[in-house]
Amino acid sequence: MFETLTEKLQTVFDNLSRRGKLTEADVDAAMREVRLALLEADVNYKVVKDLVARVKERAVGAEVMKSLTPAQQVVKIVHEELIATLGQPAKLDLSGPTPHVVMLVGLQGSGKTTTAAKLALHLRKSGQRPLLVAADTYRPAAIHQLEVLGKQLDIPVHSEGDKVPPPQICANAVRRARESAYTVVIMDTAGRLQINEDMMRELEQIKQLTKPQEVLLVADAMTGQQAVNVAKTFHERVGLTGLILTKMDGDARGGAAISMREVTNVPIKFVGVGEKVDALEVFHPDRMAGRILGMGDVLSLIEKAQATMDEEKTRSAAQRLMKGEFDLEDFLGQMQQMRKMGPLSQLLDMIPGMGRLTKEIAPEVTDKQMKQIEAIISSMTREERRRPEIINASRKRRIARGSGTTVQDVNELLSQFKQAQRLMKQLAAQGKGRRGGRFPGFPGLPLG
Amino acid sequence: MLKLFRRTKEEELADQQRLHDSLEKTRSGFMGRLSTLFQPNELTEQTWEELEETLIMGDVGVETTLALVEKVRQRARQEGLKRTDQVQAVLKQEMLALLDHPAEMALDEPRLLTVVLVVGVNGSGKTTSIAKLAKLYKDHGRKVVLAAADTFRAAAVRQLEIWGERVGVDVISQGQGADPGAVVYDAIRACQESRQADLLIVDTAGRLHTKYNLMKELEKVRNVAARQVHKAPHEVFLVLDATTGQNGLSQARHFKEAVDITGVILTKLDGTAKGGIVFAISKELGVPVRFVGTGEKVDDIAFFDARTFVESLFK
């Protein structure tokens, strides 16, 4: 189990501080942990140095808020600083005359081709007429890959095989777009190393010939310390206008985002969250910051929870939970609340000690399964939700019919619920053992 | 142990050279600074800090870096080391110890049919690495067949087929959307019967290690191979992009759990990337690096040699 930054800082402050103002000594001790946490998240070493300096400046002398411990106060400042560094999400710039030209660049294997298709779909949904351009003439079958994706989405792909130089292909594509009234041209360029002189020159040529409005660096969220050099060099050579972070559906902490933002100062425009063509999302700096700080970081969860949770409901659920009462209604209510906050598995991971819950009851609770669970519980009577033990075979059949599922599905849900209930009781018992008889700093914690 | 082929001295030298060359760029940045650190100077607190920085900048990771530096510090105290060049030698030893593993690969043992499964996250360079491996082993007299079990990504099968043609090895495929297990089944049959091959390399779809269902699918592919060939798959290689940061360890851990990886192929070592995460992977999971991808050409692959790797970092 990960030890969260908050927990680590808690131990630091246990030896040091009382409430009131944060002193320089407090902050110095805390900064070491902050620094390590950021480095573990793959934020670049030099960037961490600057960040830590900024945080320190803000933290020394800061008033510790009544509701927070000094540790949480420091994490809060770090969190805010990260959000500020990540910047606000920005939309694609599609102003001015059509066709708008969008150029995707990046290292090999960062996900340009998939992203090109996702972007095209996204733009078509917003009323554009996109044209995809297969400008990767190097990787075997890259052109074919884009063509297959184009066919799937019914979006035209401009390709001239792999014998024509990419700058020429791109220039032709823009001409074709103008003539055929396409509104956006999305150019999928070949992956290249930022130190490959010839290949970088090719990008410059493409840029010169097509005058793209957007030059987006597609980068893997798993990138390590190199993110800085990659982003910096691409930015110097072709003038980036934005970043797209891919493979965010994995468990990478994504510190590369901070590094790349810091050296380019261009906004993160999208994140890729899956292999499906619609798995492209706008960027949320607050979620990203929480993620970089580490899973299980209670503070970002508090903030999330405050923003989205119906406090009354949660509090009553939490109280009942502590008493070991936890029924299907709470289960459903919390699932619905949590859906507003993001993927369930990620969320559970954020709560210390909940990682194993994710594994035990929900190896992979997808949104689809979630909908099914909702449907099943909604098909129960109030009585059934409060006292699931009364659900007999005939009730199960009725519930299955009502929710468009099978009795097996109902059974599965009930057994999952039972498991969850058992875990809740265990956790509640643990919670009582701790200081103050509640989970540290988290009165309204969902599910515990 | 008897090897099917033995590398000649020249080949080994060529390998070392390639690895060395690919690290040249690395060195001028990251390791370049590491070497300048090791001018025979007096040790100061700053030396240690810079050392820590340099390792972290090489994606070695906080935990491994701190452990390494601490260990070397301790030894410096015990052994009364006073100069940075002495510390360098000790650090090299410690880094080498982390990468220590038996040199023999199951891949090189003689048997009727050797099955190699190649796995990894999306975009790590599986298909290209497979082409390079196929060429390398074909050139050493093995009869190689490739199985196109990445039936998910658009054009992945085509990509492997193109490589197959270039390298001159057969590719067994059933097209996009086919069941990867069925492809492997077919490919094994083909190797045993019509193709008379002794080395089958299976290309699998890239998948993030956190995707439960996709990892299950991979287990199934593994089981298909295990049922048909004694002790197969004989090697399961994780293809790891050298630009990957700390997530590399999580990748290795998950893939090890699912399909028991036996080695790592470290790709894209031709950039400025260092691939320092392999220290953690080797130390914590005991999974050795076996090959490194050193460029975009099909010959740009080298056997991983820990000594050369570590040595090169300091030159």
PDB file of N, CA, C and O in Angstrom, chain A residues 48 51 53 75 81 148 170 196 207 220 228 244 276 301 343 363 408:
ATOM      1  N   VAL A  48      11.336  20.135 -10.181  1.00  0.00           N
ATOM      2  CA  VAL A  48      10.997  19.915  -8.771  1.00  0.00           C
ATOM      3  C   VAL A  48      11.672  20.974  -7.905  1.00  0.00           C
ATOM      4  O   VAL A  48      11.057  21.550  -7.012  1.00  0.00           O
ATOM      5  N   LEU A  51       9.818  24.165  -8.196  1.00  0.00           N
ATOM      6  CA  LEU A  51       8.504  24.036  -7.577  1.00  0.00           C
ATOM      7  C   LEU A  51       8.603  24.090  -6.056  1.00  0.00           C
ATOM      8  O   LEU A  51       7.854  24.800  -5.395  1.00  0.00           O
ATOM      9  N   ALA A  53      10.887  25.356  -4.277  1.00  0.00           N
ATOM     10  CA  ALA A  53      11.242  26.701  -3.835  1.00  0.00           C
ATOM     11  C   ALA A  53       9.997  27.598  -3.779  1.00  0.00           C
ATOM     12  O   ALA A  53       9.795  28.343  -2.826  1.00  0.00           O
ATOM     13  N   VAL A  75       0.306  20.114   2.071  1.00  0.00           N
ATOM     14  CA  VAL A  75      -0.126  19.420   0.863  1.00  0.00           C
ATOM     15  C   VAL A  75      -1.060  20.308   0.048  1.00  0.00           C
ATOM     16  O   VAL A  75      -0.997  20.346  -1.177  1.00  0.00           O
ATOM     17  N   GLU A  81      -0.163  24.794  -6.002  1.00  0.00           N
ATOM     18  CA  GLU A  81       0.957  25.197  -6.853  1.00  0.00           C
ATOM     19  C   GLU A  81       1.008  24.314  -8.108  1.00  0.00           C
ATOM     20  O   GLU A  81       1.281  24.789  -9.212  1.00  0.00           O
ATOM     21  N   VAL A 148      -7.501   2.536 -41.826  1.00  0.00           N
ATOM     22  CA  VAL A 148      -8.466   1.646 -41.170  1.00  0.00           C
ATOM     23  C   VAL A 148      -9.292   2.435 -40.154  1.00  0.00           C
ATOM     24  O   VAL A 148     -10.517   2.335 -40.105  1.00  0.00           O
ATOM     25  N   CYS A 170       1.436  16.677 -47.040  1.00  0.00           N
ATOM     26  CA  CYS A 170       0.689  17.603 -46.190  1.00  0.00           C
ATOM     27  C   CYS A 170       0.202  18.819 -46.971  1.00  0.00           C
ATOM     28  O   CYS A 170      -0.943  19.250 -46.833  1.00  0.00           O
ATOM     29  N   ASN A 196      16.963  13.797 -33.727  1.00  0.00           N
ATOM     30  CA  ASN A 196      17.195  13.379 -35.107  1.00  0.00           C
ATOM     31  C   ASN A 196      17.055  14.597 -36.030  1.00  0.00           C
ATOM     32  O   ASN A 196      15.948  15.028 -36.375  1.00  0.00           O
ATOM     33  N   LYS A 207       5.654  22.425 -41.416  1.00  0.00           N
ATOM     34  CA  LYS A 207       5.070  23.597 -40.773  1.00  0.00           C
ATOM     35  C   LYS A 207       5.072  24.799 -41.720  1.00  0.00           C
ATOM     36  O   LYS A 207       4.082  25.517 -41.851  1.00  0.00           O
ATOM     37  N   ASP A 220       3.411  10.594 -24.058  1.00  0.00           N
ATOM     38  CA  ASP A 220       3.013   9.494 -23.204  1.00  0.00           C
ATOM     39  C   ASP A 220       3.055   9.917 -21.730  1.00  0.00           C
ATOM     40  O   ASP A 220       4.052  10.469 -21.274  1.00  0.00           O
ATOM     41  N   VAL A 228      11.251  16.707 -20.289  1.00  0.00           N
ATOM     42  CA  VAL A 228      11.711  18.082 -20.394  1.00  0.00           C
ATOM     43  C   VAL A 228      12.446  18.332 -21.713  1.00  0.00           C
ATOM     44  O   VAL A 228      12.121  19.259 -22.456  1.00  0.00           O
ATOM     45  N   ILE A 244      -0.889  17.096 -25.730  1.00  0.00           N
ATOM     46  CA  ILE A 244      -1.886  16.050 -25.497  1.00  0.00           C
ATOM     47  C   ILE A 244      -1.181  14.932 -24.745  1.00  0.00           C
ATOM     48  O   ILE A 244      -0.136  14.442 -25.177  1.00  0.00           O
ATOM     49  N   LYS A 276     -10.231   3.166 -27.160  1.00  0.00           N
ATOM     50  CA  LYS A 276     -11.393   3.419 -28.023  1.00  0.00           C
ATOM     51  C   LYS A 276     -11.311   4.818 -28.615  1.00  0.00           C
ATOM     52  O   LYS A 276     -10.725   5.722 -28.028  1.00  0.00           O
ATOM     53  N   LEU A 301      -8.907  14.422  -2.388  1.00  0.00           N
ATOM     54  CA  LEU A 301     -10.205  13.778  -2.320  1.00  0.00           C
ATOM     55  C   LEU A 301     -11.174  14.633  -1.523  1.00  0.00           C
ATOM     56  O   LEU A 301     -12.336  14.767  -1.882  1.00  0.00           O
ATOM     57  N   PRO A 343     -13.426   8.087 -12.400  1.00  0.00           N
ATOM     58  CA  PRO A 343     -13.456   6.629 -12.427  1.00  0.00           C
ATOM     59  C   PRO A 343     -13.399   6.043 -11.017  1.00  0.00           C
ATOM     60  O   PRO A 343     -12.627   6.499 -10.185  1.00  0.00           O
ATOM     61  N   PRO A 363     -12.828  -5.754  -9.647  1.00  0.00           N
ATOM     62  CA  PRO A 363     -11.610  -5.865 -10.444  1.00  0.00           C
ATOM     63  C   PRO A 363     -11.623  -4.786 -11.528  1.00  0.00           C
ATOM     64  O   PRO A 363     -10.647  -4.120 -11.755  1.00  0.00           O
ATOM     65  N   GLN A 408     -28.762 -14.000 -12.193  1.00  0.00           N
ATOM     66  CA  GLN A 408     -27.331 -14.129 -11.891  1.00  0.00           C
ATOM     67  C   GLN A 408     -26.707 -12.772 -11.576  1.00  0.00           C
ATOM     68  O   GLN A 408     -25.934 -12.634 -10.631  1.00  0.00           O
TER      69      GLN A 408
END
